[in-house]
Coordinates of C-alpha atoms in Angstrom, one line a residue:
M143 CA -195.7 6.5 225.6
S144 CA -196.4 4.7 228.9
R145 CA -193.5 3.2 230.7
A146 CA -193.0 -0.6 230.9
L147 CA -194.5 -2.4 233.9
D148 CA -192.1 -3.7 236.5
V149 CA -193.1 -7.3 237.1
V150 CA -191.4 -9.3 239.8
V151 CA -191.8 -13.1 239.8
V152 CA -191.1 -14.9 243.1
G153 CA -190.0 -18.5 242.2
N154 CA -187.6 -19.6 239.5
G155 CA -189.0 -23.0 238.9
M156 CA -190.7 -24.3 235.8
V157 CA -193.6 -22.0 236.1
G158 CA -191.6 -18.9 236.6
A159 CA -189.2 -19.8 233.8
R160 CA -192.1 -20.5 231.4
L161 CA -193.8 -17.2 232.3
H162 CA -190.5 -15.4 231.6
E163 CA -190.1 -17.1 228.2
E164 CA -193.7 -16.4 227.1
T165 CA -193.6 -12.8 228.2
L166 CA -190.4 -12.3 226.1
R167 CA -192.0 -14.1 223.2
R168 CA -194.9 -11.6 223.3
D169 CA -192.8 -8.6 224.1
P170 CA -189.4 -9.2 222.6
E171 CA -188.4 -5.5 222.8
R172 CA -189.4 -5.4 226.5
S173 CA -191.2 -2.2 225.8
R174 CA -194.3 -3.3 227.9
V175 CA -192.8 -5.5 230.6
R176 CA -189.6 -5.4 232.6
M177 CA -189.4 -8.7 234.5
T178 CA -187.2 -9.7 237.4
V179 CA -187.3 -13.4 238.5
L180 CA -186.3 -14.3 242.1
G181 CA -185.6 -17.8 243.4
A182 CA -184.0 -19.3 246.5
E183 CA -182.5 -22.2 244.5
P184 CA -179.0 -21.6 243.0
V185 CA -180.3 -22.5 239.5
G186 CA -183.5 -21.5 237.7
G187 CA -186.1 -23.2 235.7
C188 CA -185.1 -26.8 236.4
N189 CA -187.4 -29.4 234.9
R190 CA -188.1 -31.3 238.1
V191 CA -190.1 -34.0 236.2
L192 CA -186.9 -35.2 234.6
L193 CA -184.8 -35.4 237.8
P194 CA -184.9 -39.3 237.9
A195 CA -183.2 -39.2 234.5
L196 CA -180.1 -37.8 236.1
L197 CA -179.8 -41.0 238.2
T198 CA -179.7 -43.2 235.0
G199 CA -177.3 -40.9 233.2
S200 CA -179.7 -40.5 230.3
L201 CA -179.7 -36.7 230.9
T202 CA -177.3 -34.2 232.3
E203 CA -178.0 -31.3 234.6
A204 CA -177.6 -28.9 231.6
D205 CA -180.5 -30.8 229.9
L206 CA -182.8 -29.9 232.7
L207 CA -182.2 -26.2 232.6
P208 CA -183.8 -23.7 230.2
E209 CA -181.9 -21.7 227.6
P210 CA -181.1 -18.1 228.6
A211 CA -184.3 -16.2 227.6
G212 CA -183.1 -12.6 227.8
P213 CA -181.3 -9.9 229.7
E214 CA -183.8 -9.5 232.5
P215 CA -182.4 -10.2 236.0
L216 CA -182.6 -13.8 237.1
A217 CA -181.7 -13.6 240.8
T218 CA -180.9 -17.2 241.9
G219 CA -180.1 -17.9 245.5
T220 CA -182.4 -15.1 246.6
T221 CA -185.0 -15.6 249.2
V222 CA -188.0 -13.2 249.5
T223 CA -188.7 -12.5 253.1
A224 CA -191.4 -9.8 253.1
V225 CA -194.0 -8.3 250.8
D226 CA -195.5 -4.8 251.4
R227 CA -198.6 -4.7 249.2
A228 CA -199.5 -1.2 250.1
A229 CA -196.0 0.2 249.1
R230 CA -195.7 -2.4 246.3
T231 CA -192.2 -3.5 247.4
L232 CA -190.7 -6.7 248.6
G233 CA -187.7 -7.4 250.7
T234 CA -185.1 -10.2 250.3
A235 CA -182.9 -12.0 252.8
D236 CA -179.8 -10.1 251.7
G237 CA -181.4 -6.8 252.6
R238 CA -182.6 -5.5 249.2
R239 CA -185.9 -3.9 248.6
L240 CA -187.5 -4.2 245.1
R241 CA -190.3 -2.2 243.7
Y242 CA -193.0 -3.8 241.5
D243 CA -196.1 -2.9 239.6
R244 CA -197.2 -6.5 239.4
L245 CA -196.1 -9.4 241.7
V246 CA -196.4 -13.0 240.6
L247 CA -196.0 -15.8 243.2
A248 CA -194.8 -18.9 241.5
T249 CA -193.3 -20.6 244.5
G250 CA -194.5 -24.1 243.8
A251 CA -194.4 -26.7 246.6
R252 CA -191.9 -28.0 249.0
P253 CA -191.3 -31.6 250.0
V254 CA -192.6 -32.7 253.4
L255 CA -191.0 -35.6 255.2
P256 CA -193.5 -38.0 256.8
A257 CA -193.8 -37.7 260.5
L258 CA -191.7 -40.7 261.3
P259 CA -189.0 -40.5 263.9
G260 CA -185.5 -40.3 262.4
L261 CA -186.4 -39.0 258.9
A262 CA -185.8 -35.3 259.7
A263 CA -182.7 -33.9 261.3
A264 CA -184.9 -31.7 263.3
P265 CA -188.8 -31.3 263.6
D266 CA -190.5 -29.3 260.9
D267 CA -191.4 -26.0 262.5
G268 CA -193.9 -25.1 259.8
G269 CA -191.8 -22.2 258.6
P270 CA -191.0 -21.3 255.0
H271 CA -188.1 -23.8 254.8
P272 CA -188.7 -27.5 254.9
A273 CA -187.1 -29.6 257.6
A274 CA -183.7 -30.9 256.7
P275 CA -183.5 -34.6 256.1
A276 CA -181.5 -36.8 258.5
R277 CA -178.5 -38.7 257.5
G278 CA -179.3 -41.3 254.9
V279 CA -182.6 -39.5 253.9
T280 CA -183.3 -37.2 251.0
A281 CA -186.2 -35.7 249.0
L282 CA -186.0 -35.5 245.2
R283 CA -187.2 -32.1 244.2
T284 CA -184.0 -30.1 243.4
L285 CA -180.8 -30.7 241.6
A286 CA -179.1 -30.8 244.9
D287 CA -181.5 -33.5 246.0
A288 CA -180.7 -35.5 242.9
R289 CA -176.9 -35.2 243.5
R290 CA -177.4 -36.3 247.1
L291 CA -179.5 -39.3 246.0
A292 CA -176.9 -40.3 243.4
R293 CA -174.3 -40.3 246.1
L294 CA -176.5 -42.4 248.4
A295 CA -177.2 -44.8 245.5
D296 CA -173.5 -45.2 244.7
R297 CA -172.6 -45.9 248.3
A298 CA -175.5 -48.4 248.7
R299 CA -174.5 -50.2 245.5
A300 CA -170.9 -50.4 246.7
R301 CA -171.9 -51.9 250.0
G302 CA -174.6 -54.2 248.8
S303 CA -177.2 -52.1 250.7
R304 CA -180.8 -51.4 249.8
I305 CA -182.7 -48.1 249.2
A306 CA -186.3 -47.8 250.3
V307 CA -188.6 -45.3 248.6
L308 CA -191.7 -44.3 250.6
G309 CA -194.5 -43.6 248.3
G310 CA -195.7 -45.5 245.2
G311 CA -196.9 -42.6 243.2
V312 CA -195.6 -41.5 239.8
L313 CA -192.4 -39.8 241.0
G314 CA -191.7 -42.4 243.6
L315 CA -191.9 -45.2 241.0
E316 CA -189.8 -43.2 238.5
A317 CA -187.1 -42.7 241.1
A318 CA -187.2 -46.4 242.0
R319 CA -186.8 -47.5 238.4
A320 CA -183.9 -45.0 237.9
L321 CA -182.2 -46.4 241.0
V322 CA -182.6 -50.0 239.8
A323 CA -181.1 -48.9 236.5
R324 CA -178.2 -47.5 238.5
G325 CA -177.6 -50.9 239.9
V326 CA -179.2 -50.5 243.4
A327 CA -181.6 -52.8 245.2
V328 CA -184.8 -50.9 245.8
T329 CA -188.0 -51.5 247.7
V330 CA -191.1 -49.2 247.4
V331 CA -193.2 -48.9 250.5
H332 CA -196.7 -47.7 249.8
S333 CA -199.5 -47.3 252.3
A334 CA -202.3 -47.9 249.8
A335 CA -203.3 -51.3 248.7
H336 CA -202.0 -50.8 245.2
L337 CA -199.5 -48.6 243.4
M338 CA -200.4 -45.2 241.9
D339 CA -203.8 -45.4 243.6
R340 CA -204.6 -41.8 242.6
Q341 CA -204.2 -42.7 238.9
L342 CA -204.9 -46.4 238.5
D343 CA -207.6 -48.8 239.5
A344 CA -206.6 -52.1 241.2
P345 CA -206.4 -54.3 238.0
A346 CA -204.2 -51.8 236.2
A347 CA -202.0 -51.4 239.2
R348 CA -201.5 -55.2 239.4
V349 CA -200.2 -55.1 235.9
L350 CA -197.8 -52.3 236.8
S351 CA -196.7 -54.1 239.9
R352 CA -195.8 -57.2 237.9
V353 CA -193.8 -55.2 235.4
L354 CA -191.9 -53.4 238.1
R355 CA -191.1 -56.6 239.9
R356 CA -189.6 -58.0 236.7
T357 CA -187.3 -55.0 236.5
G358 CA -186.2 -55.5 240.1
V359 CA -188.3 -53.1 242.1
E360 CA -189.6 -54.9 245.2
Q361 CA -192.8 -53.6 246.8
R362 CA -194.5 -53.5 250.2
L363 CA -198.1 -52.4 249.7
G364 CA -200.8 -51.6 252.1
T365 CA -198.4 -50.9 254.8
A366 CA -196.8 -47.8 256.4
A367 CA -193.1 -47.7 257.1
P368 CA -192.3 -48.1 260.8
P369 CA -189.9 -45.8 262.5
P370 CA -186.3 -46.6 261.6
P371 CA -184.0 -47.9 264.3
P372 CA -181.7 -45.5 266.2
T373 CA -178.6 -46.7 264.5
G374 CA -177.7 -47.5 260.9
S375 CA -179.1 -46.0 257.8
R376 CA -182.6 -44.9 257.6
S377 CA -185.7 -45.7 255.6
C378 CA -186.7 -43.1 253.2
S379 CA -189.7 -41.1 252.2
A380 CA -191.6 -40.0 249.1
G381 CA -194.2 -38.2 251.0
P382 CA -196.6 -35.5 249.8
S383 CA -195.7 -32.0 249.2
R384 CA -197.4 -28.9 250.4
P385 CA -197.5 -25.5 248.8
A386 CA -194.8 -23.1 250.0
R387 CA -197.4 -21.0 251.7
R388 CA -198.2 -23.0 254.7
T389 CA -201.7 -21.7 255.0
A390 CA -202.7 -23.3 251.7
P391 CA -204.0 -26.9 251.5
T392 CA -201.9 -29.9 250.7
C393 CA -201.7 -30.6 247.0
P394 CA -202.4 -34.3 246.6
T395 CA -201.0 -34.6 243.1
T396 CA -197.6 -33.4 244.0
R397 CA -195.5 -36.2 245.6
P398 CA -191.8 -35.4 245.6
C399 CA -189.9 -38.6 246.2
A400 CA -187.4 -39.1 249.0
A401 CA -185.2 -42.0 249.4
A402 CA -182.5 -43.5 251.6
T403 CA -180.8 -46.7 252.4
A404 CA -183.0 -49.0 254.5
S405 CA -182.0 -50.8 257.6
P406 CA -183.3 -54.2 258.5
G407 CA -185.7 -52.5 261.0
A408 CA -187.5 -50.9 258.1
R409 CA -188.9 -54.3 257.1
C410 CA -188.3 -53.8 253.5
A411 CA -185.0 -55.6 252.9
P412 CA -183.2 -58.6 254.3
P413 CA -180.4 -57.8 256.8
G414 CA -177.3 -56.3 255.2
P415 CA -174.8 -53.6 255.4
T416 CA -175.9 -50.0 255.5
A417 CA -174.7 -47.1 253.4
P418 CA -173.5 -43.9 255.0
A419 CA -175.3 -40.8 253.9
P420 CA -173.8 -37.6 252.5
P421 CA -174.5 -34.3 254.3
A422 CA -177.8 -32.6 253.8
N423 CA -177.9 -30.1 250.9

């Protein structure tokens, strides 16, 4: 009897988790495949599509995580730093080396902050880790991002401040609606002439725009956000995401949202108090 294949999956997001589940469903005795799933995030298999629901309180963090699928190792908080294809091994940031028969890269994408001064704490160096957001700025891709945005939202609401969302795509609008439901004033800033321009034509987008305005989501369309002022809270960004491998092209359909309280200089809210931001995740 041949031995089971050692399969290592790099990436513990939705794709890696689903692969793990489906493999166990087809091989419940684990006689053909032994799988190890590695991921840099501290939790695995988070359903990122549902992150805005955490802001409204309609779902909890536990609702976004998969059920334990089996005894195979799920190494959260583990970053892969090197792959030796000839030796069929990989190295991790904590110094381990793992052997594999098959290697699956399910690394997904990472949020990229738009190149506006003040959005990132430091310039993006193009490395494997995204630039950390500045104070008052966050992406919305991980559970840690959602917690950070919730804190920003609560502080903005308490101070009567406004949150700006850069990007009027699907996730940006879902985040904006969730923030309004949380009691926060929100303005969506979108560079295209109408919302969801990759999915909707102009007439359909006008209908959507009217509906969103009735719910309290203000919009600034056909305009790019100017750089934030040097003081106060910052405008936010829901810019595009790029695959984790920086040599790959940008994926235009993946648009993680980022948000932060907006200052008067962002031109998307009347003057008002600003909300302090929590530390970056």
